[in-house]
Short mmCIF file of C-alpha atoms and ligand atoms in Angstrom, two decimals:
data_model
loop_
_atom_site.label_atom_id
_atom_site.label_comp_id
_atom_site.label_asym_id
_atom_site.label_seq_id
_atom_site.Cartn_x
_atom_site.Cartn_y
_atom_site.Cartn_z
CA MET U 63 -0.09 -0.05 0.04
CA TYR U 64 2.86 2.53 0.76
CA GLN U 65 5.31 1.44 -1.72
CA GLU U 66 3.61 3.26 -4.44
CA LEU U 67 4.22 6.49 -2.03
CA ASN U 68 7.86 5.41 -1.78
CA ILE U 69 7.46 4.82 2.02
CA SER U 70 8.97 1.91 3.39
CA ASP U 71 7.78 -0.59 6.03
CA LYS U 72 10.70 0.72 8.42
CA THR U 73 9.32 4.04 8.33
CA ILE U 74 5.49 3.13 8.95
CA LYS U 75 6.79 0.95 11.80
CA LEU U 76 8.57 3.86 13.62
CA ILE U 77 5.48 5.66 13.05
CA GLU U 78 3.15 3.12 14.30
CA LYS U 79 5.49 2.60 17.33
CA ALA U 80 5.40 6.69 18.05
CA GLU U 81 1.63 6.34 17.77
CA ASP U 82 1.26 3.78 20.44
CA SER U 83 2.53 6.30 23.02
CA LEU U 84 0.59 9.11 21.68
CA LYS U 85 -2.63 8.07 22.31
CA GLU U 86 -3.46 9.94 25.34
CA ILE U 87 -2.30 13.05 24.05
CA PHE U 88 -4.33 12.77 20.99
CA HIS U 89 -7.29 12.05 23.08
CA GLN U 90 -6.68 15.54 24.86
CA ILE U 91 -6.67 17.10 21.64
CA ASP U 92 -10.01 15.51 20.44
CA THR U 93 -11.58 16.67 23.78
CA SER U 94 -10.47 20.52 22.74
CA CYS U 95 -11.47 19.89 19.23
CA MET U 96 -14.76 18.82 20.34
CA ARG U 97 -15.06 22.22 22.64
CA ASN U 98 -14.13 24.25 19.72
CA THR U 99 -16.34 22.27 17.30
CA ALA U 100 -19.32 23.11 19.63
CA LYS U 101 -18.42 26.86 19.90
CA VAL U 102 -18.47 27.06 15.87
CA LEU U 103 -21.78 25.26 15.73
CA SER U 104 -23.53 27.49 18.20
CA ALA U 105 -22.28 30.41 16.17
CA PHE U 106 -23.75 29.28 13.00
CA GLN U 107 -27.01 28.40 14.73
CA LYS U 108 -27.04 31.73 16.96
CA TYR U 109 -26.60 33.78 13.54
CA ASN U 110 -29.00 31.64 11.86
CA VAL U 111 -26.57 30.58 8.73
CA SER U 112 -28.63 30.01 5.66
CA GLU U 113 -28.28 29.39 1.77
CA ASN U 114 -28.84 33.28 1.21
CA TYR U 115 -25.50 33.83 3.08
CA PHE U 116 -23.81 32.02 0.52
CA ASN U 117 -25.01 34.73 -2.23
CA SER U 118 -22.41 37.35 -2.54
CA THR U 119 -21.70 41.10 -4.00
CA THR U 120 -19.54 42.68 -6.64
CA GLY U 121 -18.51 46.00 -7.23
CA TYR U 122 -18.71 48.19 -4.05
CA GLY U 123 -20.11 45.42 -2.11
CA TYR U 124 -22.93 47.04 -0.26
CA ASN U 125 -25.30 45.05 1.63
CA ASP U 126 -23.53 41.89 1.77
CA LEU U 127 -25.56 39.80 4.14
CA GLY U 128 -23.14 36.89 3.98
CA ARG U 129 -20.24 39.03 4.72
CA ASP U 130 -21.76 40.78 7.54
CA ASN U 131 -22.89 37.70 9.23
CA ILE U 132 -19.76 36.12 8.56
CA GLU U 133 -17.98 38.69 10.50
CA LYS U 134 -20.57 38.21 13.37
CA ILE U 135 -19.77 34.56 13.53
CA PHE U 136 -16.05 35.03 13.50
CA ALA U 137 -16.36 37.55 16.26
CA TYR U 138 -18.27 34.89 18.31
CA CYS U 139 -15.78 32.13 17.69
CA LEU U 140 -13.15 34.48 18.90
CA ASP U 141 -14.68 36.08 22.08
CA ALA U 142 -14.65 39.35 20.25
CA GLU U 143 -16.95 42.01 20.21
CA ASP U 144 -16.54 42.41 16.58
CA ALA U 145 -14.43 41.53 13.99
CA LEU U 146 -13.32 42.36 10.39
CA VAL U 147 -13.02 39.36 8.07
CA ARG U 148 -12.18 40.16 4.30
CA SER U 149 -10.49 38.78 1.09
CA GLN U 150 -9.31 42.17 0.35
CA PHE U 151 -6.66 41.41 3.18
CA ILE U 152 -4.16 39.98 0.60
CA SER U 153 -2.25 38.20 3.57
CA GLY U 154 -1.65 38.19 7.48
CA THR U 155 1.11 40.62 7.07
CA HIS U 156 -1.26 42.81 5.06
CA ALA U 157 -4.13 42.55 8.00
CA LEU U 158 -1.12 43.31 10.75
CA THR U 159 -0.15 46.29 8.60
CA VAL U 160 -3.81 47.51 8.30
CA ALA U 161 -4.25 47.15 12.17
CA LEU U 162 -0.72 48.80 13.23
CA PHE U 163 -1.56 51.79 10.64
CA SER U 164 -4.99 52.30 11.87
CA TYR U 165 -3.98 52.87 15.60
CA LEU U 166 -0.46 54.29 15.41
CA ARG U 167 -0.12 58.18 14.39
CA PRO U 168 2.86 60.13 13.98
CA ASN U 169 4.90 60.38 17.21
CA ASP U 170 2.77 57.48 18.77
CA LEU U 171 5.48 54.93 20.24
CA MET U 172 4.84 51.15 19.43
CA LEU U 173 6.48 48.67 21.82
CA SER U 174 7.07 44.83 20.83
CA ILE U 175 7.29 42.73 24.16
CA SER U 176 7.79 39.73 22.30
CA GLY U 177 11.13 40.61 20.85
CA LEU U 178 11.60 41.07 17.20
CA PRO U 179 8.75 40.74 15.23
CA TYR U 180 8.01 38.49 12.22
CA ASP U 181 10.36 38.86 9.37
CA THR U 182 7.62 40.46 7.04
CA LEU U 183 6.94 43.15 9.41
CA HIS U 184 10.48 44.57 9.68
CA GLU U 185 9.96 46.87 6.54
CA VAL U 186 6.29 47.55 7.82
CA ILE U 187 7.66 49.00 11.26
CA GLY U 188 10.78 50.44 9.62
CA ILE U 189 13.05 48.37 11.36
CA ILE U 190 14.38 47.64 7.83
CA PRO U 191 13.93 50.92 6.14
CA ASN U 192 11.06 51.65 3.57
CA ASN U 193 9.68 54.60 2.64
CA SER U 194 6.34 53.54 3.36
CA SER U 195 7.00 52.23 6.93
CA LEU U 196 5.41 53.39 9.98
CA ALA U 197 8.73 55.01 10.87
CA SER U 198 8.52 56.85 7.95
CA PHE U 199 5.61 58.50 9.21
CA GLY U 200 7.23 59.50 12.55
CA VAL U 201 6.00 56.16 14.27
CA LYS U 202 8.64 55.26 17.18
CA TYR U 203 9.20 51.70 17.66
CA ASP U 204 10.93 49.93 20.56
CA GLN U 205 11.09 46.27 21.62
CA ILE U 206 11.55 44.03 25.07
CA ASP U 207 13.02 40.63 24.17
CA LEU U 208 11.83 37.39 25.86
CA ILE U 209 14.03 36.13 28.63
CA ASN U 210 13.91 32.31 29.15
CA ASN U 211 10.91 31.95 26.60
CA ASP U 212 8.83 34.03 28.89
CA PHE U 213 7.97 37.71 28.84
CA ASP U 214 10.58 40.18 30.80
CA TYR U 215 8.02 41.36 33.34
CA PRO U 216 10.14 43.79 35.36
CA LYS U 217 11.48 45.40 32.27
CA ILE U 218 7.89 45.71 31.03
CA THR U 219 6.58 47.32 34.03
CA GLU U 220 9.43 49.78 34.29
CA TYR U 221 9.06 50.66 30.51
CA LEU U 222 5.49 51.62 30.68
CA LYS U 223 6.11 53.31 33.90
CA ASN U 224 8.62 55.78 32.35
CA ASN U 225 6.92 56.01 28.82
CA LYS U 226 3.79 56.66 27.02
CA VAL U 227 3.09 53.40 24.99
CA LYS U 228 0.55 53.90 22.19
CA LEU U 229 0.36 50.15 21.66
CA ILE U 230 1.93 46.80 22.45
CA GLU U 231 2.42 44.05 20.05
CA ILE U 232 2.62 40.38 21.15
CA GLN U 233 3.63 37.51 18.63
CA ARG U 234 2.44 34.56 19.81
CA SER U 235 3.73 31.97 17.42
CA LYS U 236 7.71 31.93 16.98
CA GLY U 237 8.07 32.82 13.54
CA TYR U 238 11.25 32.20 12.06
CA SER U 239 12.94 32.33 15.47
CA THR U 240 14.29 29.76 17.80
CA ARG U 241 12.30 30.81 20.75
CA LYS U 242 8.98 29.00 22.24
CA SER U 243 5.72 30.05 21.20
CA LEU U 244 3.53 31.68 23.78
CA THR U 245 0.42 29.89 25.62
CA ILE U 246 -2.74 31.69 26.34
CA ASP U 247 -1.49 31.36 30.26
CA LYS U 248 1.63 33.51 29.77
CA LEU U 249 -0.43 36.04 27.73
CA GLU U 250 -3.15 36.32 30.40
CA LYS U 251 -0.20 36.81 32.78
CA VAL U 252 1.32 39.62 30.89
CA ILE U 253 -1.64 41.22 30.01
CA LYS U 254 -2.71 41.62 33.86
CA CYS U 255 0.90 42.77 34.43
CA ILE U 256 0.19 45.57 31.79
CA ARG U 257 -2.79 46.54 33.11
CA GLU U 258 -1.54 47.18 36.61
CA VAL U 259 0.45 50.01 34.86
CA ASP U 260 -1.16 51.05 32.20
CA LYS U 261 -4.90 50.95 31.24
CA GLU U 262 -4.98 52.57 28.09
CA VAL U 263 -2.37 51.06 25.95
CA ILE U 264 -3.61 49.20 23.36
CA ILE U 265 -2.70 45.60 23.43
CA MET U 266 -2.58 43.98 19.87
CA VAL U 267 -1.71 40.31 19.39
CA ASP U 268 -0.47 38.55 16.31
CA ASN U 269 -2.35 35.29 16.54
CA CYS U 270 -1.21 33.43 13.37
CA TYR U 271 -1.21 29.65 13.91
CA CYS U 272 -2.69 29.99 17.31
CA GLU U 273 -6.27 29.70 16.82
CA PHE U 274 -8.05 26.72 18.18
CA VAL U 275 -5.04 25.46 19.65
CA GLU U 276 -6.48 26.34 22.87
CA ASP U 277 -10.13 26.81 24.12
CA LYS U 278 -9.33 30.43 25.06
CA THR U 279 -8.50 33.29 22.49
CA PRO U 280 -6.43 36.48 23.47
CA LEU U 281 -9.14 38.69 23.75
CA THR U 282 -10.81 36.14 26.64
CA VAL U 283 -7.90 37.24 28.82
CA GLY U 284 -7.85 40.90 28.10
CA ALA U 285 -6.06 41.75 24.77
CA ASP U 286 -8.00 44.50 22.77
CA ILE U 287 -7.22 43.11 19.15
CA MET U 288 -6.19 40.35 17.40
CA VAL U 289 -5.28 39.60 13.81
CA GLY U 290 -4.73 36.45 11.79
CA SER U 291 -4.60 34.79 8.48
CA LEU U 292 -7.43 32.51 6.71
CA ILE U 293 -4.85 30.73 4.76
CA LYS U 294 -4.14 29.59 8.00
CA ASN U 295 -6.04 28.03 11.14
CA LEU U 296 -9.46 30.11 10.84
CA GLY U 297 -9.56 28.72 6.98
CA GLY U 298 -9.67 25.51 7.52
CA GLY U 299 -7.98 24.74 4.31
CA ILE U 300 -10.96 25.87 2.29
CA ALA U 301 -10.89 30.01 2.37
CA PRO U 302 -9.18 30.84 -0.64
CA ASN U 303 -7.29 33.64 0.54
CA GLY U 304 -8.05 36.59 3.41
CA ALA U 305 -7.66 37.47 7.04
CA TYR U 306 -9.21 38.98 10.05
CA ILE U 307 -9.03 41.58 12.59
CA ALA U 308 -10.99 40.99 15.81
CA GLY U 309 -11.68 42.69 19.10
CA LYS U 310 -12.88 45.69 20.72
CA LYS U 311 -15.53 47.29 18.27
CA ASP U 312 -14.11 50.53 17.88
CA LEU U 313 -10.87 49.12 16.93
CA VAL U 314 -12.27 47.03 14.45
CA ASN U 315 -14.16 49.91 13.11
CA LEU U 316 -11.06 51.97 12.86
CA ALA U 317 -9.34 49.26 10.85
CA GLY U 318 -12.44 48.86 8.36
CA GLU U 319 -12.01 52.74 7.79
CA ARG U 320 -8.10 52.00 7.06
CA LEU U 321 -8.75 48.96 4.98
CA THR U 322 -11.08 50.63 2.65
CA CYS U 323 -11.33 54.36 2.70
CA PRO U 324 -12.63 56.85 5.46
CA GLY U 325 -15.95 57.37 5.32
CA GLU U 326 -16.88 53.92 3.42
CA GLY U 327 -15.18 51.61 6.09
CA ARG U 328 -16.51 48.22 6.59
CA GLU U 329 -19.72 49.23 4.45
CA VAL U 330 -17.99 48.37 0.97
CA GLY U 331 -15.89 45.41 -0.19
CA PRO U 332 -17.56 42.68 -2.48
CA THR U 333 -17.16 39.09 -1.45
CA LEU U 334 -17.23 37.68 -4.94
CA GLY U 335 -18.35 34.43 -4.25
CA ILE U 336 -16.33 33.62 -1.49
CA ASN U 337 -18.84 33.55 1.58
CA LYS U 338 -19.61 29.77 1.39
CA SER U 339 -15.89 28.81 1.49
CA LEU U 340 -15.39 31.23 4.23
CA LEU U 341 -18.29 29.51 6.27
CA GLN U 342 -17.22 26.18 5.46
CA GLY U 343 -13.64 26.58 6.27
CA LEU U 344 -14.50 28.13 9.70
CA PHE U 345 -16.77 25.08 10.23
CA MET U 346 -14.09 22.80 9.22
CA ALA U 347 -11.25 24.85 11.15
CA PRO U 348 -11.43 22.93 14.49
CA HIS U 349 -10.90 19.54 13.21
CA VAL U 350 -8.18 20.89 10.64
CA VAL U 351 -6.30 22.49 13.49
CA ALA U 352 -6.89 19.10 15.53
CA SER U 353 -5.54 17.11 12.70
CA SER U 354 -2.37 19.58 12.20
CA LEU U 355 -1.63 19.36 15.87
CA LYS U 356 -1.59 15.69 15.61
CA THR U 357 0.81 15.84 12.58
CA ALA U 358 2.96 18.00 14.47
CA ILE U 359 3.29 15.77 17.28
CA LEU U 360 3.49 12.76 15.52
CA THR U 361 6.76 14.51 13.61
CA SER U 362 8.11 15.74 17.20
CA LYS U 363 7.86 12.07 18.48
CA VAL U 364 9.48 10.08 15.37
CA LEU U 365 12.12 12.60 14.84
CA GLU U 366 13.24 12.61 18.30
CA ASP U 367 13.15 8.93 18.38
CA LEU U 368 15.62 9.20 15.21
CA GLY U 369 17.84 11.10 17.24
CA TYR U 370 17.06 14.85 15.92
CA GLU U 371 16.47 18.10 18.09
CA VAL U 372 12.85 18.91 18.29
CA GLU U 373 10.70 21.78 19.52
CA PRO U 374 8.18 21.61 20.91
CA LYS U 375 8.83 18.09 22.31
CA TYR U 376 5.71 15.79 21.81
CA ASN U 377 4.41 16.22 25.35
CA GLU U 378 4.71 19.82 25.59
CA ASN U 379 1.85 22.10 25.84
CA ARG U 380 1.30 23.78 22.56
CA ALA U 381 0.31 27.14 21.58
CA ASP U 382 0.12 26.85 17.95
CA ILE U 383 0.42 24.22 15.35
CA VAL U 384 4.24 24.72 14.45
CA GLN U 385 6.48 21.97 14.54
CA ASN U 386 10.71 22.43 14.54
CA ILE U 387 12.87 20.28 13.96
CA ILE U 388 16.53 21.47 14.50
CA PHE U 389 18.69 19.69 11.89
CA ASN U 390 21.97 21.48 12.44
CA ASP U 391 23.10 20.36 9.07
CA GLN U 392 22.04 22.24 5.58
CA ASN U 393 21.60 19.36 3.56
CA LYS U 394 19.14 17.58 5.87
CA LEU U 395 17.20 20.68 5.77
CA ILE U 396 16.83 20.42 2.47
CA LYS U 397 16.12 16.69 1.79
CA TYR U 398 13.49 16.84 4.72
CA VAL U 399 11.97 19.67 3.12
CA GLN U 400 11.98 18.36 -0.32
CA GLY U 401 10.54 15.13 0.93
CA ILE U 402 7.51 17.15 2.53
CA GLN U 403 7.02 18.25 -1.07
CA MET U 404 7.43 14.74 -2.26
CA GLY U 405 4.75 13.37 -0.06
CA SER U 406 2.10 16.33 -1.27
CA PRO U 407 -0.86 15.80 -3.36
CA ILE U 408 -0.13 18.98 -5.58
CA ASP U 409 3.17 19.51 -7.44
CA SER U 410 4.73 16.51 -5.78
CA ASN U 411 7.46 16.33 -8.74
CA ALA U 412 8.71 19.74 -7.96
CA VAL U 413 12.00 19.97 -6.14
CA PRO U 414 11.73 22.87 -3.73
CA MET U 415 15.30 24.93 -3.68
CA PRO U 416 16.36 27.64 -1.35
CA TRP U 417 15.42 30.87 -2.59
CA ASP U 418 15.23 34.35 -2.29
CA MET U 419 12.00 35.77 -0.91
CA PRO U 420 10.11 39.11 -0.64
CA GLY U 421 10.13 40.14 3.00
CA TYR U 422 12.63 37.61 4.27
CA GLU U 423 16.17 38.30 4.83
CA ASP U 424 17.70 35.15 3.94
CA GLN U 425 17.28 32.50 1.58
CA VAL U 426 14.28 30.12 2.33
CA ILE U 427 13.26 26.61 1.16
CA MET U 428 9.74 26.08 1.03
CA ALA U 429 7.61 23.00 0.60
CA ALA U 430 4.43 24.09 -0.20
CA GLY U 431 2.24 21.19 -2.20
CA ALA U 432 -0.69 22.96 -1.51
CA PHE U 433 -4.37 23.58 -3.12
CA THR U 434 -3.96 27.07 -2.17
CA GLN U 435 -0.85 29.15 -2.83
CA GLY U 436 1.13 29.91 0.29
CA SER U 437 -1.48 27.97 2.71
CA SER U 438 0.24 26.62 5.68
CA ILE U 439 -2.85 25.03 7.17
CA GLU U 440 -2.21 22.57 4.73
CA LEU U 441 0.90 20.35 5.34
CA SER U 442 3.77 22.93 4.71
CA CYS U 443 7.43 22.97 5.82
CA ASP U 444 10.19 25.69 5.54
CA GLY U 445 13.21 26.81 6.75
CA PRO U 446 15.42 29.70 6.42
CA ILE U 447 19.17 28.56 5.39
CA ARG U 448 20.92 29.52 8.00
CA PRO U 449 22.63 27.77 11.17
CA PRO U 450 21.08 25.91 13.06
CA TYR U 451 19.13 24.94 10.06
CA ILE U 452 15.79 24.57 11.48
CA ALA U 453 12.63 23.07 9.36
CA TYR U 454 9.25 24.96 10.34
CA GLN U 455 6.71 22.46 9.63
CA GLN U 456 2.95 23.20 9.75
CA GLY U 457 -0.42 22.11 8.80
CA GLY U 458 -2.01 18.81 7.91
CA LEU U 459 -5.83 19.06 6.51
CA THR U 460 -6.33 15.40 7.92
CA TYR U 461 -3.97 13.53 9.78
CA GLU U 462 -4.03 10.87 7.63
CA TYR U 463 -2.61 12.88 5.06
CA GLY U 464 0.02 14.52 7.24
CA ARG U 465 1.15 11.36 8.39
CA LEU U 466 1.82 10.21 5.12
CA GLY U 467 3.47 13.56 3.90
CA VAL U 468 5.74 13.28 7.25
CA ALA U 469 6.51 9.57 6.25
CA ARG U 470 7.66 10.52 2.93
CA ALA U 471 10.17 13.30 4.23
CA ILE U 472 11.51 10.80 6.79
CA GLU U 473 12.25 8.45 4.01
CA GLU U 474 13.89 11.02 1.84
CA LEU U 475 16.02 12.44 5.38
CA GLN U 476 17.06 8.79 6.10
CA ASN U 477 18.18 8.23 2.74
CA SER U 478 20.46 11.43 2.79
CA GLN U 479 24.16 11.78 3.95
CA SER U 480 24.98 14.85 6.18
CA GLU U 481 27.36 17.71 4.91
C1 PLP T 288 2.11 33.58 9.06
C2 PLP T 288 2.27 34.50 9.89
C3 PLP T 288 2.19 36.02 9.80
C4 PLP T 288 1.70 36.52 8.55
O1 PLP T 288 2.16 36.03 7.31
P1 PLP T 288 1.75 36.10 5.80
O2 PLP T 288 2.27 35.19 5.08
O3 PLP T 288 1.71 37.58 5.61
O4 PLP T 288 0.11 35.63 5.85
C5 PLP T 288 2.77 36.91 10.91
N1 PLP T 288 2.97 36.38 12.12
C6 PLP T 288 3.39 35.24 12.15
C7 PLP T 288 3.87 34.84 13.48
C8 PLP T 288 3.09 34.03 11.28
O5 PLP T 288 3.28 33.08 11.73
#
């Protein structure tokens, strides 16, 4: 059965052995998936989803019943007062950019408390110069690094006592860094700490890859606004593109004015036929996230059994769907990523190579055998070509496909030589 897929019995045995020890952990994931599934179904019923929500608008997009209700449904699922869920966001980075430009004005100060933000935000903020960056408009930026994978509480308190900060940015998922991703518990603790000294500062969370991993959302524990992509968790592998901004109503409305134009705001924005896909994607999302988590945990266990360094370990609490394998070897990283591509449903014959990517500083190798371009809720794996040569793997629309993709990558890895 597996020979056609170039997966050996030896690899399948390794995987089956790992699965034996993962039963209890997989059961916990199913329990959490059940809770998030119930929440999504409640939202569909509360907002009376019916076939006419699948209709959509063209042109200006006035009176798009489906769009407006989809935003309410997303808000409910994220414990938000309101949400802006639009295909006019071309990526997660775009939604984060719109949010930052909505809330920050000349001379305002933005503070990241989770260290250096995601690579594609460097030019947005002006950490790397760009004539359209926040810095070019006179917005100031500062950052406080994490220490031992947690927030630097004393430094944050001290900073907020001595500076008027307009917006705090917290990135939960690790991006292309070597730190751990930040759980809701840690987020809750730091938000309490912030609110003790500053009741006004806008707390904005980059929540990419974290939706439906835990039961609570950043908003449940006191954040003001959260942002994420629809070609990650909440799109369930079905949304064709888009992103969301959710949280306090006034902040969501401000983002609407910035996404389209002042005065038109959220009243416009044609949905061009995607309403049904967004609803179906959200409907599937809890299960797809659970499948991605199981794929990540399996990967962690098997690769650890094979002697590789992994983060997180299979039995650690997870904040997101990302699994790292630290190869300490360029050739092994490349082989593994190529193996993920070979185990994919789309473009399995393509051989990914390290390449320059817009918005990223190092060359990056990416396996993306996905139905939707760049979709990383589908099994995908990428890594910047720099020591210690870490693979960032995420996604898996079903556990079965995730398992087979990983098996193919392990096969490729085992047959490769180190440098
Ligand atoms: C994916 C991601 C983003 C946004 O990336 P896009 O490719 O622009 O959607 C931002 N922050 C983090 C931590 C991410 O993982």
